[in-house]
Amino acid sequence: MSTLAVAESGGGVGRASGFARTWLPAALVFGIGLLCWQWIFPDVLGVKPFLLPRLSDVLSALWENRDALKTAAWITFKEAFGGLILGSGIAILAALVLARWRPLGNALIPYLIAANAIPVIAFAPITNAWFGTLSPWSKIVIAAALCFFPVLVNTLRGLTSVHPSSIELMHAYACPQRTIFWKLRIPAAMPYLFTALKIAAVLAMIGAVVGDYFGGSTESLGVQIQSAVALSRYELGWAAIVVASVIGSVLYGAVALAERFVIRWHPSVRAVD
Amino acid sequence: MINVIKRVAIGIAVLVGVCAFYTGYRELFLATGWTWPFEVDDITLPSLPSIVGALFDPVQEDGELLISLLFKAALFTAKEAFVGFVIGTIVGFTLGAVIARFQMLQRGLMPYVVGSQTIPILAIAPIVVVGLGSLTIAGWTPSDWLRVSVISAYLTFFPVTVNTVRGLESADPRAIELMRSYASGEWAIFLKLRLPSSLPYLFGAFRIAATACVIGAIIGELPSSIQGGLGGAIINFNQYYVLNPQNLWATNLMAAALGISFFLVIVIAEKLLVHRPPETLT
Amino acid sequence: MSAQESVVSISGLGKVFPKGGVTALENIDLGVQPGEFISLIGPSGCGKSTLLRIIGDLTQPTSGEVLVNGKPAPQARLDRDYGIVFQAAVLFDWRTVAKNIALPLELLKWDRAKRDARVSEMLDLVELNDFGSHYPWQLSGGMQQRVSIARALSFSPALLLMDEPFGALDEMTRERLNLELLSIWAETKSTVIFVTHSISEAVFLSTRVVVMSPRPGRIAGVVEIALAQPRGVRTREEPRFFELVTEVREMLHAVETEAELPE
Ligand SMILES: Nc1ncnc2c1ncn2[C@@H]1O[C@H](COP(=O)(O)OP(=O)(O)OP(=O)(O)O)[C@@H](O)[C@H]1O
Ligand SMILES: [Mg+2]
């Protein structure tokens, strides 16, 4: 009984110090990073403001332009989020279809992987021509196109990654294809799907911002960055990038959170606990 | 051999399928006059023959054909992308190896290596490319294309770092014990065991990076008023899109071809260099 | 038995794993003479692998002492006194069979010609002459295990540590490899410590069988196997063989029932 209590309290201490050990280095690096940004880069290394303005200058630019940036952030977030949903949705459906008809899926997968190497973002001017430069749809569609291939390829790989003996087991239980999909293939695909969605979250943000570089609403984040740079207002440009990064991180974090929730059983998640 | 023929046949079938889908979609929407999700006409979706035809039309006063111009542009962009790939790989691998070696660094740096990817990196491209232009290090200013390579390098470094760490740590723990039983030091374990075990992971990163570095080069060209590459061509033809939509489409197809070529080079190199049990190759 | 002439001498050895405070080993005393073939046998979880790993300096003991050739285990490892064979072959996928066998020789900085000569000698020994340029995954499980034995023997280590090397193989392959292992052992005059779950395998191979008891891991008894050398297919048919098998089996049963009793 007493040994148990000792063991438990020992575990508690271990967890607390484990927490410190896990997060302290990260917090330290964060602090050093801010320090570098604020003093070491500009003062010691002489990094010019046009490359990386001082942190405090960026923050004050962020504060001064908070209204414009808030509007821009909202516009760009909607575009990125819409693109993420649209592109991933279609890709997941396509993956389900291709996994259902294996010969087709097997034949196509090398080409889908190769198609993933196409610099899709270069097609942004064309979606601008389709929907009009100012329409959010031109950005949503390019963001969706960016998300499409990684999600499709990864999901398909996940759906077909099931161990053959597991499928044989299900066959032995006389399960129909549909059950095998629901009980086996889809759970097995989840880790792959979430890996892809995390990539896609970042890509959607890139699509929404970079799509603007080929023309977009003056209120959007990408155009703000571009015009700030053109006018040599670098603090404002960096402030806009900080905003874009925050949106990107939020999207990424949301997917990561959903992942931890959905696939709690997976070793990659358990390992973090 | 049969396999190769089959591959090529399916490849051609896929290509034909894509062309047929494009043409079919275009003709259907032209015939019915549907305008959702967007209006189809010769400007939004130029016909395939007109795109191919445009390749062999002169684009400049000196009568240079579009295809030759695009070819040169692709080579220029390829140079930027390749240099960026090499720099990114060297930096990424070194960083990854250091991170894998020291637990503390892993805890301290890994979140930011991952976090650095949630920054829409390409968003920084204009600032970096323009900003580096006014930078001089000991009297040396990086040339235009080299500044674009920095973007490619940045995009390459991330997957390489992450997969280097993963790959170096993927070594079979029993194999590490085996090496220990031979009293081999860290360096021998690294060279004989960790490095070879990490190769499949490294190539996984290279595949991603091969794509990313081309994208980085194209996007990096946009704000830098570099005319020589595909990014410059896209900006250029985008301005005259309403007059000549085929030119932009042709440029984008060239960009697609460049991206896929980079990817294929990595895939082939992997086939030649990595000896793996066939079932673990994906 | 003086420590000087023993290949391995273990005294008062104990091991407690900090995680959960499992006492894996307690009070182990064992001496192994040159040229002996020792088998460790006992119920699952009784600490056989742990003992082997401590001898090989892959795990540190919490008490007691291990001397190998009169030196502490870490020094013996630095002197490359060990050849280790795991239950799985643990071959390097990216190296051919020949290069896998050459691995320890490379680490010992043998020159190329000497290495090649030894590798072909080893391939001969395990009867894999035609497979030197194959990759491990092109070989059957039994062949892979023979490669790992060849690798362990290639630099003539003083002590061969084997943890259920044939555990994953079928009965036929296992018996054949047993015979091969014995002839290699006779030829190389090495000392072997061998972990197994199979009573007949232990009796067939060993000069002494060490029976271990679980929770905490202790040596429950040692059975001298005074069967004639060299052993062959016939050995398994001798009445003495059956008597020894029975003796080991009874000792194991005693150990298991004792473990099941409430404390
Ligand atoms: N790394 C470890 N951490 C904590 N406990 C361990 C560790 N390795 C082994 N143990 C514990 O030590 C005891 C002995 O384990 P060991 O692997 O030596 O058994 P074994 O006799 O080889 O069993 P088997 O026949 O199943 O291989 C077990 O109770 C096990 O739970
Ligand atoms: Mg064991």
Short mmCIF file of C-alpha atoms in Angstrom, two decimals, chain B residues 47-71 237 243-248 250-251:
data_model
loop_
_atom_site.label_atom_id
_atom_site.label_comp_id
_atom_site.label_asym_id
_atom_site.label_seq_id
_atom_site.Cartn_x
_atom_site.Cartn_y
_atom_site.Cartn_z
CA SER B 47 -9.14 25.26 -76.98
CA LEU B 48 -6.34 22.70 -76.84
CA PRO B 49 -5.36 23.10 -80.49
CA SER B 50 -5.04 26.84 -80.00
CA ILE B 51 -2.72 26.29 -77.01
CA VAL B 52 -0.54 23.86 -78.92
CA GLY B 53 -0.64 26.18 -81.95
CA ALA B 54 0.48 29.11 -79.82
CA LEU B 55 3.66 27.22 -78.91
CA PHE B 56 4.82 27.56 -82.48
CA ASP B 57 3.86 31.20 -82.97
CA PRO B 58 6.46 33.91 -82.68
CA VAL B 59 6.01 35.95 -79.51
CA GLN B 60 8.55 38.72 -79.89
CA GLU B 61 9.65 41.18 -82.53
CA ASP B 62 12.69 39.04 -83.24
CA GLY B 63 10.38 36.22 -84.15
CA GLU B 64 11.36 33.82 -81.36
CA LEU B 65 8.83 31.01 -81.07
CA LEU B 66 6.90 30.72 -77.81
CA ILE B 67 8.13 27.19 -77.29
CA SER B 68 11.77 28.22 -77.47
CA LEU B 69 11.15 31.16 -75.13
CA LEU B 70 9.37 28.90 -72.66
CA PHE B 71 12.11 26.34 -72.88
CA PHE B 237 1.46 36.81 -70.22
CA LEU B 243 -5.58 39.08 -75.88
CA ASN B 244 -3.63 35.84 -75.78
CA PRO B 245 -4.85 33.41 -73.14
CA GLN B 246 -3.09 30.50 -74.88
CA ASN B 247 0.32 31.94 -73.98
CA LEU B 248 -0.38 31.79 -70.26
CA ALA B 250 1.20 27.14 -72.45
CA THR B 251 3.47 28.67 -69.81
#
